[in-house]
Amino acid sequence: MENRLRIYNTLTRKVETFVPNVDGKVGMYTCGPTVYHFAHIGNLRSYLMEDVLEKTLRYLGYDVKRVMNITDVGHLSDDADAGEDKMLKGAKREKKTVMEIAAFYTDAFFEDCKKLCIKRPDVVEPATNCIADFIRIVEGLLEKGFAYCAGSNVYFDTSKLKEYFVLTNHSEEELLVGVRDDVEADPNKRNKNDFVLWFTRSKFEDQALKWDSPWGVGYPGWHIECSGISMKHLGERLDIHCGGVDNIFPHHTNEIAQSEAYLGHKWCNYWMHVHHLNDKAGKMSKSRGEFLTVSLLEQKGYDPMVYRLFCLQSHYRKPLEFSFEVLDQAAAAYAKLKKRIASLCAAGSVEEEAFARYRRRFEDALCSDLNTSSALTVLYDVLKADISDATKRALVESFEQVLSLRLLQADKARESAQDEEKSTWILEQIEKRAQAKKNKDFALADAIRSELLEKGVRIKDTREGTVWELI
Ligand code: AMP
Ligand code: ZN
């Protein structure tokens, strides 16, 4: 099929034409949530824009298989293998078990996604389901000489790679400057950028979830999860991998290092990263105490769709600053848009040429590095255009496959309420007619039948009673 999507690839630092490994088929991997707390609306910006990417690919006709992990073990409170396991931290905070915390926040995450019309990926895999897969990769890396055991942990040896910083412009020196004082250097590491593939009991005595392994009882490092889960469900060659920009280093850099060292060939061709949602104080994060969730927006009276529109109005590669003033503007725009769409008349026919022309323009906007604000402009142009209401409605319905703004939903609810009202009225008329016949008032009975016919309802007297149909 024709590959029309152009997308920025973090790996090459260029906007490129997206060409999957197998024609027409796309393997897509998304780093999922660490389920120790609610997702904030910043996290959800990333998932929302990844949802737009998935839906765009489907809209263009690709057969997409999307996989997402659930991090329920191994993600430490610092990305540099330091600090406490985030899951354990959550369990302590709420005096629950780690598995209870994982189940609760996994459900909460998908509830939030549902509210924002983010489609559930085809495969959702908790890391704790795949321990054997991770162990196999770590064994392979040890065999090939890319890993070493030290202080009862297994580490990836970054000095064995030809190039480690494939996703960023970091040089060794730059990174030295970036090393934070509060992160204790791990004396077991041979090189500063080496990272843990497998932790053993030596790391945390109170680690709740542990598994037997060739290196002792322990648990996997965070990065190995995504490599393992992706390979398990999408094979050795991945088309596109997504995440927030904060995942570029070290998480995705380490994923590439270990996956390619293990496989012996290139692993993933395209890397898509969504920029951060910031507030006035900077990047929205869970460690900053109070954070904004979808439920909080709802409590303040916002329809979650307003947040979706707010995100679609800007480009995924630009930082987005959140404020309630800007959200209010999105709320007003959303209400206006829905009102305009609700006023479209359902009758009439679709003008095929106009439909195809606007659909193509909508696709072109998305194919231009997912330019969602241009795609919204096409929607506004459709509503203003000199084409039939039926064509407009058909286009809105079509665009909704990607936008997912529930633009036609109120309409549908109103239609079904109208349907219900109509059938109640019909049944009342049938009852009145039966009474008239009983009273031998045939003139009234006939008048009721005629009125029903005029309104498009045909009635028929059967042995079981009077039935009706719409004509
Ligand atoms: P976490 O649950 O912390 O592992 O993060 C889940 C996803 O949200 C990752 O892809 C992060 O890169 C992304 N993320 C974290 N903070 C933000 C933010 N403020 N804005 C956008 N995405 C974010
Ligand atoms: Zn990941």
Coordinates of C-alpha atoms in Angstrom, one line a residue, residues 1-457:
M1 CA 0.0 0.0 0.0
E2 CA 1.0 3.6 -0.4
N3 CA 2.9 4.9 2.6
R4 CA 1.9 8.5 3.1
L5 CA 2.5 9.1 6.8
R6 CA 5.5 11.4 7.5
I7 CA 6.6 11.4 11.1
Y8 CA 9.5 12.7 13.1
N9 CA 11.9 9.9 14.0
T10 CA 13.9 10.6 17.2
L11 CA 16.4 8.1 16.0
T12 CA 17.3 10.0 12.8
R13 CA 16.2 13.4 14.0
K14 CA 14.3 13.9 10.8
V15 CA 10.7 13.9 9.6
E16 CA 10.6 10.7 7.5
T17 CA 8.1 8.7 5.5
F18 CA 6.9 5.8 7.7
V19 CA 7.5 2.5 6.0
P20 CA 6.7 -0.6 8.0
N21 CA 8.7 -3.8 7.8
V22 CA 5.8 -5.7 6.3
D23 CA 3.7 -3.9 3.8
G24 CA 0.4 -2.7 5.3
K25 CA 1.1 -4.1 8.8
V26 CA 2.4 -2.1 11.8
G27 CA 3.8 -3.4 15.1
M28 CA 3.6 -0.6 17.6
Y29 CA 4.9 -0.5 21.1
T30 CA 4.0 1.9 23.9
C31 CA 5.6 2.2 27.3
G32 CA 2.8 1.8 29.7
P33 CA 2.2 3.3 33.1
T34 CA 3.9 2.4 36.3
V35 CA 0.8 1.5 38.3
Y36 CA 1.7 2.9 41.8
H37 CA -0.5 6.0 41.6
F38 CA -3.1 7.7 39.4
A39 CA -2.0 8.9 36.0
H40 CA -1.8 12.7 35.8
I41 CA -3.1 14.6 32.8
G42 CA 0.5 15.0 31.6
N43 CA 1.0 11.2 31.4
L44 CA -2.3 11.1 29.6
R45 CA -1.2 13.6 27.0
S46 CA 1.4 11.1 25.9
Y47 CA -1.2 8.2 25.8
L48 CA -3.7 10.5 24.0
M49 CA -1.3 11.5 21.2
E50 CA -0.1 7.9 20.9
D51 CA -3.8 7.0 20.5
V52 CA -4.0 9.5 17.7
L53 CA -1.0 7.9 16.0
E54 CA -2.6 4.4 16.3
K55 CA -5.9 5.6 14.9
T56 CA -4.3 7.6 12.1
L57 CA -2.4 4.4 11.0
R58 CA -5.7 2.5 11.1
Y59 CA -7.5 5.3 9.2
L60 CA -4.8 5.1 6.5
G61 CA -5.6 1.4 6.2
Y62 CA -2.8 -0.3 8.1
D63 CA -3.4 -3.4 10.1
V64 CA -2.0 -2.3 13.5
K65 CA -1.0 -4.5 16.4
R66 CA -0.3 -2.3 19.4
V67 CA 1.3 -3.6 22.6
M68 CA 1.6 -1.9 26.0
N69 CA 3.3 -3.0 29.1
I70 CA 2.1 -2.4 32.7
T71 CA 5.1 -1.7 34.9
D72 CA 4.1 -3.5 38.1
V73 CA 7.7 -4.3 39.2
G74 CA 11.2 -2.9 38.8
H75 CA 10.7 0.8 38.2
L76 CA 12.8 2.5 40.9
S77 CA 12.1 6.0 42.1
D78 CA 15.1 7.2 40.1
D79 CA 15.6 6.2 36.5
A80 CA 19.3 5.6 37.2
D81 CA 18.7 2.3 39.1
A82 CA 18.7 4.1 42.4
G83 CA 16.1 4.6 45.1
E84 CA 13.1 2.5 46.1
D85 CA 10.8 0.5 43.8
K86 CA 7.9 2.8 43.0
M87 CA 5.4 0.0 43.5
L88 CA 6.7 -0.7 47.0
K89 CA 6.5 3.0 47.7
G90 CA 2.8 3.0 46.6
A91 CA 2.0 -0.1 48.7
K92 CA 3.6 1.4 51.8
R93 CA 1.8 4.7 51.2
E94 CA -1.6 3.0 51.1
K95 CA -0.8 0.1 53.5
K96 CA -1.8 -2.4 50.8
T97 CA 0.1 -5.2 49.0
V98 CA 2.0 -4.5 45.8
M99 CA -0.4 -6.6 43.8
E100 CA -3.5 -4.8 45.3
I101 CA -1.9 -1.5 44.3
A102 CA -1.1 -2.7 40.8
A103 CA -4.7 -4.0 40.2
F104 CA -6.3 -0.8 41.6
Y105 CA -4.1 1.6 39.6
T106 CA -4.2 -0.5 36.4
D107 CA -8.0 -0.3 36.5
A108 CA -7.9 3.4 37.3
F109 CA -5.6 4.0 34.3
F110 CA -7.9 2.3 31.9
E111 CA -10.9 4.1 33.3
D112 CA -9.1 7.4 32.6
C113 CA -8.3 6.2 29.1
K114 CA -11.9 5.3 28.5
K115 CA -13.0 8.8 29.7
L116 CA -10.6 10.3 27.2
C117 CA -11.6 7.9 24.4
I118 CA -8.1 6.4 24.3
K119 CA -8.5 3.0 22.8
R120 CA -7.1 0.0 24.8
P121 CA -4.1 -1.4 23.1
D122 CA -4.5 -4.9 21.5
V123 CA -2.2 -6.4 24.0
V124 CA -1.7 -5.1 27.6
E125 CA 0.9 -7.1 29.4
P126 CA 1.9 -6.7 33.0
A127 CA 5.7 -7.1 33.5
T128 CA 5.1 -9.7 36.3
N129 CA 3.6 -12.1 33.6
C130 CA 6.9 -12.2 31.6
I131 CA 9.7 -12.9 34.1
A132 CA 10.9 -16.0 32.2
D133 CA 11.1 -13.9 29.0
F134 CA 13.3 -11.3 30.8
I135 CA 15.6 -14.0 32.3
R136 CA 16.1 -15.5 28.8
I137 CA 17.3 -12.2 27.4
V138 CA 19.6 -11.6 30.4
E139 CA 21.1 -15.1 29.9
G140 CA 21.6 -14.3 26.2
L141 CA 23.3 -11.0 27.0
L142 CA 25.7 -12.8 29.5
E143 CA 26.5 -15.4 26.9
K144 CA 27.3 -12.8 24.3
G145 CA 29.5 -10.9 26.7
F146 CA 27.3 -7.8 26.9
A147 CA 26.5 -8.3 30.6
Y148 CA 28.3 -9.0 33.8
C149 CA 27.5 -10.0 37.4
A150 CA 28.6 -7.8 40.2
G151 CA 27.5 -7.5 43.8
S152 CA 24.8 -10.1 43.1
N153 CA 23.2 -8.0 40.3
V154 CA 23.5 -8.4 36.6
Y155 CA 24.5 -5.3 34.6
F156 CA 24.5 -4.4 31.0
D157 CA 28.1 -3.4 29.9
T158 CA 27.7 -0.3 27.8
S159 CA 31.4 -0.2 26.9
K160 CA 30.8 -3.2 24.6
L161 CA 28.7 -1.2 22.2
K162 CA 29.9 0.6 19.2
E163 CA 27.5 3.5 20.0
Y164 CA 25.4 3.9 23.1
F165 CA 23.8 7.4 22.7
V166 CA 21.9 6.6 19.6
L167 CA 18.8 8.6 20.5
T168 CA 20.5 11.7 21.9
N169 CA 23.4 14.0 21.3
H170 CA 24.9 13.2 24.7
S171 CA 28.6 12.9 24.9
E172 CA 30.3 11.2 27.8
E173 CA 31.4 14.6 29.1
E174 CA 28.0 16.2 28.9
L175 CA 26.6 13.3 30.9
L176 CA 29.2 13.7 33.6
V177 CA 27.9 17.2 34.1
G178 CA 24.4 15.8 34.3
V179 CA 25.1 13.3 37.1
R180 CA 23.2 14.4 40.1
D181 CA 24.8 14.7 43.5
D182 CA 21.9 13.0 45.3
V183 CA 22.2 9.8 43.3
E184 CA 24.7 7.5 44.9
A185 CA 27.1 6.0 42.4
D186 CA 26.7 2.2 42.3
P187 CA 30.2 0.8 43.0
N188 CA 29.4 -2.4 41.1
K189 CA 29.1 -0.6 37.8
R190 CA 32.1 -0.9 35.5
N191 CA 31.0 2.1 33.4
K192 CA 28.9 5.0 34.5
N193 CA 26.1 4.3 32.0
D194 CA 25.8 0.6 32.8
F195 CA 22.4 -0.4 34.0
V196 CA 20.8 -3.2 35.9
L197 CA 19.2 -6.1 34.0
W198 CA 18.5 -8.1 37.1
F199 CA 18.5 -7.2 40.8
T200 CA 18.9 -9.7 43.5
R201 CA 18.1 -9.7 47.2
S202 CA 21.2 -7.7 47.9
K203 CA 19.5 -4.6 46.7
F204 CA 16.4 -4.4 48.8
E205 CA 15.6 -6.8 51.5
D206 CA 12.0 -5.7 51.7
Q207 CA 11.3 -6.1 47.9
A208 CA 7.8 -7.6 47.8
L209 CA 7.9 -9.5 44.5
K210 CA 10.9 -11.7 43.8
W211 CA 11.5 -14.6 41.5
D212 CA 14.1 -17.3 41.3
S213 CA 16.7 -16.8 38.6
P214 CA 20.2 -18.2 37.7
W215 CA 21.7 -15.3 39.6
G216 CA 19.6 -15.7 42.8
V217 CA 16.2 -14.6 44.0
G218 CA 15.4 -11.2 42.7
Y219 CA 13.5 -9.1 40.2
P220 CA 14.1 -7.5 36.7
G221 CA 15.3 -4.0 35.9
W222 CA 12.8 -1.6 34.4
H223 CA 14.3 -1.3 30.9
I224 CA 14.4 -5.1 30.2
E225 CA 10.6 -5.2 30.6
C226 CA 9.9 -3.2 27.5
S227 CA 12.4 -5.1 25.4
G228 CA 11.1 -8.4 26.6
I229 CA 7.4 -7.6 26.2
S230 CA 7.8 -6.0 22.8
M231 CA 9.8 -9.0 21.5
K232 CA 7.3 -11.5 23.0
H233 CA 4.3 -10.0 21.2
L234 CA 5.8 -8.2 18.2
G235 CA 8.9 -10.3 17.3
E236 CA 12.4 -9.3 16.6
R237 CA 11.7 -6.3 14.3
L238 CA 9.5 -3.5 15.7
D239 CA 8.1 -0.8 13.5
I240 CA 7.4 2.0 15.9
H241 CA 8.0 2.6 19.6
C242 CA 6.4 5.5 21.5
G243 CA 6.7 7.3 24.8
G244 CA 7.1 10.6 26.5
V245 CA 10.3 12.6 25.9
D246 CA 11.6 11.9 29.4
N247 CA 11.8 8.2 28.3
I248 CA 14.4 9.0 25.6
F249 CA 17.2 8.8 28.2
P250 CA 18.0 6.5 29.9
H251 CA 14.9 4.2 29.3
H252 CA 14.7 4.0 25.5
T253 CA 18.5 4.3 25.1
N254 CA 18.9 1.3 27.3
E255 CA 16.1 -0.6 25.6
I256 CA 17.9 -0.2 22.2
A257 CA 21.3 -1.1 23.7
Q258 CA 20.1 -4.4 25.2
S259 CA 17.6 -5.4 22.5
E260 CA 20.1 -4.9 19.6
A261 CA 23.0 -6.5 21.6
Y262 CA 20.7 -9.5 22.2
L263 CA 19.2 -9.8 18.7
G264 CA 22.4 -8.9 16.8
H265 CA 20.5 -6.6 14.4
K266 CA 18.5 -3.4 14.3
W267 CA 15.4 -3.7 16.4
C268 CA 13.1 -0.7 16.0
N269 CA 13.0 1.7 13.0
Y270 CA 10.9 4.6 14.3
W271 CA 10.8 6.3 17.7
M272 CA 8.0 8.7 18.4
H273 CA 8.1 10.9 21.5
V274 CA 5.5 13.2 22.9
H275 CA 6.6 16.4 24.6
H276 CA 5.6 17.3 28.1
L277 CA 2.6 18.9 29.6
N278 CA 3.9 21.6 31.8
D279 CA 2.2 23.9 34.3
K280 CA 3.5 27.2 35.5
A281 CA 6.0 25.4 37.8
G282 CA 7.4 23.2 35.0
K283 CA 6.9 19.6 34.0
M284 CA 3.9 18.0 35.6
S285 CA 5.0 15.1 37.7
K286 CA 3.7 12.8 40.4
S287 CA 6.5 13.5 42.8
R288 CA 5.4 17.1 43.0
G289 CA 2.6 16.4 45.5
E290 CA -0.8 17.5 44.3
F291 CA -1.3 16.6 40.7
L292 CA -4.0 16.9 38.2
T293 CA -6.1 13.9 37.3
V294 CA -9.0 13.4 34.9
S295 CA -11.3 12.9 37.9
L296 CA -10.2 16.3 39.3
L297 CA -11.1 17.9 36.0
E298 CA -14.5 16.3 36.1
Q299 CA -15.0 17.5 39.7
K300 CA -14.3 21.0 38.5
G301 CA -17.0 20.5 35.8
Y302 CA -15.0 19.8 32.7
D303 CA -16.0 17.1 30.2
P304 CA -12.8 15.0 29.7
M305 CA -13.4 15.6 25.9
V306 CA -12.4 19.2 26.5
Y307 CA -9.0 18.0 27.7
R308 CA -8.8 15.8 24.6
L309 CA -9.6 18.8 22.3
F310 CA -7.1 20.9 24.3
C311 CA -4.3 18.4 23.5
L312 CA -5.4 18.0 19.8
Q313 CA -5.2 21.8 19.3
S314 CA -1.4 21.7 19.7
H315 CA 1.4 19.7 18.1
Y316 CA 2.7 16.6 20.0
R317 CA 6.3 17.7 19.6
K318 CA 5.9 21.0 21.4
P319 CA 5.7 21.4 25.1
L320 CA 2.2 22.3 26.1
E321 CA 1.5 24.6 29.0
F322 CA -1.6 23.8 31.0
S323 CA -3.8 26.4 32.7
F324 CA -7.5 26.6 33.5
E325 CA -7.9 29.7 31.4
V326 CA -6.7 27.9 28.3
L327 CA -8.9 24.9 29.2
D328 CA -11.9 27.2 29.5
Q329 CA -11.2 28.4 26.0
A330 CA -11.2 24.7 24.8
A331 CA -14.4 24.1 26.7
A332 CA -16.1 27.0 24.9
A333 CA -14.7 25.8 21.5
Y334 CA -16.0 22.3 22.2
A335 CA -19.5 23.4 23.2
K336 CA -19.7 25.6 20.0
L337 CA -18.5 22.7 17.8
K338 CA -21.0 20.3 19.2
K339 CA -23.8 22.7 18.9
R340 CA -22.9 23.3 15.2
I341 CA -22.8 19.6 14.5
A342 CA -26.1 19.0 16.3
S343 CA -27.8 21.5 14.1
L344 CA -26.8 19.5 10.9
C345 CA -29.8 18.0 9.3
A346 CA -29.7 14.2 8.9
A347 CA -31.6 14.0 5.7
G348 CA -30.2 14.3 2.2
S349 CA -27.5 12.5 0.3
V350 CA -23.7 12.4 0.6
E351 CA -21.8 14.2 -2.1
E352 CA -19.1 11.6 -2.9
E353 CA -16.6 13.9 -4.6
A354 CA -16.7 16.5 -1.7
F355 CA -16.5 13.7 0.8
A356 CA -13.4 12.2 -0.8
R357 CA -11.8 15.7 -1.2
Y358 CA -12.2 16.6 2.5
R359 CA -11.2 13.2 3.7
R360 CA -8.0 13.5 1.7
R361 CA -7.3 16.9 3.3
F362 CA -7.8 15.5 6.7
E363 CA -5.5 12.6 6.0
D364 CA -2.9 15.0 4.6
A365 CA -2.9 17.0 7.8
L366 CA -2.4 13.9 9.9
C367 CA 0.2 12.6 7.5
S368 CA 2.2 15.8 8.0
D369 CA 3.8 14.6 11.3
L370 CA 0.4 14.2 13.0
N371 CA -0.6 17.8 12.6
T372 CA -3.8 17.5 14.7
S373 CA -4.5 21.2 14.8
S374 CA -4.5 21.3 11.0
A375 CA -6.8 18.3 11.0
L376 CA -9.2 20.3 13.3
T377 CA -9.0 23.1 10.8
V378 CA -10.2 20.7 8.1
L379 CA -13.2 19.9 10.4
Y380 CA -14.0 23.6 10.8
D381 CA -13.7 24.0 7.0
V382 CA -16.1 21.2 6.4
L383 CA -18.7 22.8 8.7
K384 CA -18.4 26.1 6.8
A385 CA -18.3 24.5 3.4
D386 CA -21.0 24.8 0.8
I387 CA -21.9 21.1 0.8
S388 CA -24.9 19.2 2.0
D389 CA -25.5 18.6 5.7
A390 CA -25.5 14.9 5.0
T391 CA -22.0 15.2 3.6
K392 CA -20.9 17.2 6.6
R393 CA -22.3 14.6 9.0
A394 CA -20.7 11.8 7.1
L395 CA -17.3 13.6 7.2
V396 CA -17.6 14.3 10.9
E397 CA -18.4 10.6 11.5
S398 CA -15.4 9.7 9.5
F399 CA -13.0 12.1 11.2
E400 CA -14.2 10.9 14.6
Q401 CA -12.4 7.6 13.9
V402 CA -9.2 9.6 14.7
L403 CA -10.3 12.6 16.7
S404 CA -12.6 10.6 19.0
L405 CA -14.2 13.7 20.5
R406 CA -17.7 12.3 20.9
L407 CA -18.9 15.0 18.5
L408 CA -22.0 13.1 17.5
Q409 CA -22.8 11.5 20.8
A410 CA -25.2 14.0 22.2
D411 CA -26.9 13.9 18.9
K412 CA -27.3 10.2 19.1
A413 CA -28.7 10.5 22.7
R414 CA -31.2 13.1 21.5
E415 CA -32.2 11.0 18.6
S416 CA -32.9 8.0 20.8
A417 CA -34.9 10.2 23.3
Q418 CA -36.9 11.5 20.3
D419 CA -37.4 7.9 19.1
E420 CA -38.7 6.9 22.6
E421 CA -41.0 9.9 22.7
K422 CA -42.4 9.0 19.2
S423 CA -43.1 5.4 20.1
T424 CA -44.9 6.5 23.3
W425 CA -47.1 8.8 21.2
I426 CA -47.8 6.1 18.6
L427 CA -48.9 3.7 21.3
E428 CA -51.2 6.3 22.8
Q429 CA -52.8 6.9 19.4
I430 CA -53.3 3.2 18.9
E431 CA -55.0 3.0 22.3
K432 CA -57.2 6.0 21.5
R433 CA -58.2 4.4 18.2
A434 CA -59.1 1.1 19.9
Q435 CA -61.3 3.1 22.3
A436 CA -63.0 4.9 19.4
K437 CA -63.7 1.6 17.7
K438 CA -65.2 0.2 20.9
N439 CA -67.4 3.3 21.1
K440 CA -68.4 2.7 17.4
D441 CA -66.9 6.2 16.6
F442 CA -65.4 5.0 13.3
A443 CA -64.9 8.5 12.0
L444 CA -62.5 9.2 14.9
A445 CA -60.8 5.8 14.5
D446 CA -60.2 6.6 10.8
A447 CA -59.0 10.1 11.6
I448 CA -56.4 8.7 14.0
R449 CA -55.2 6.2 11.4
S450 CA -54.8 9.0 8.8
E451 CA -52.9 11.2 11.2
L452 CA -50.5 8.3 12.0
L453 CA -50.0 7.7 8.2
E454 CA -49.3 11.3 7.7
K455 CA -46.6 11.1 10.3
G456 CA -45.1 8.1 8.5
V457 CA -46.6 5.3 10.7

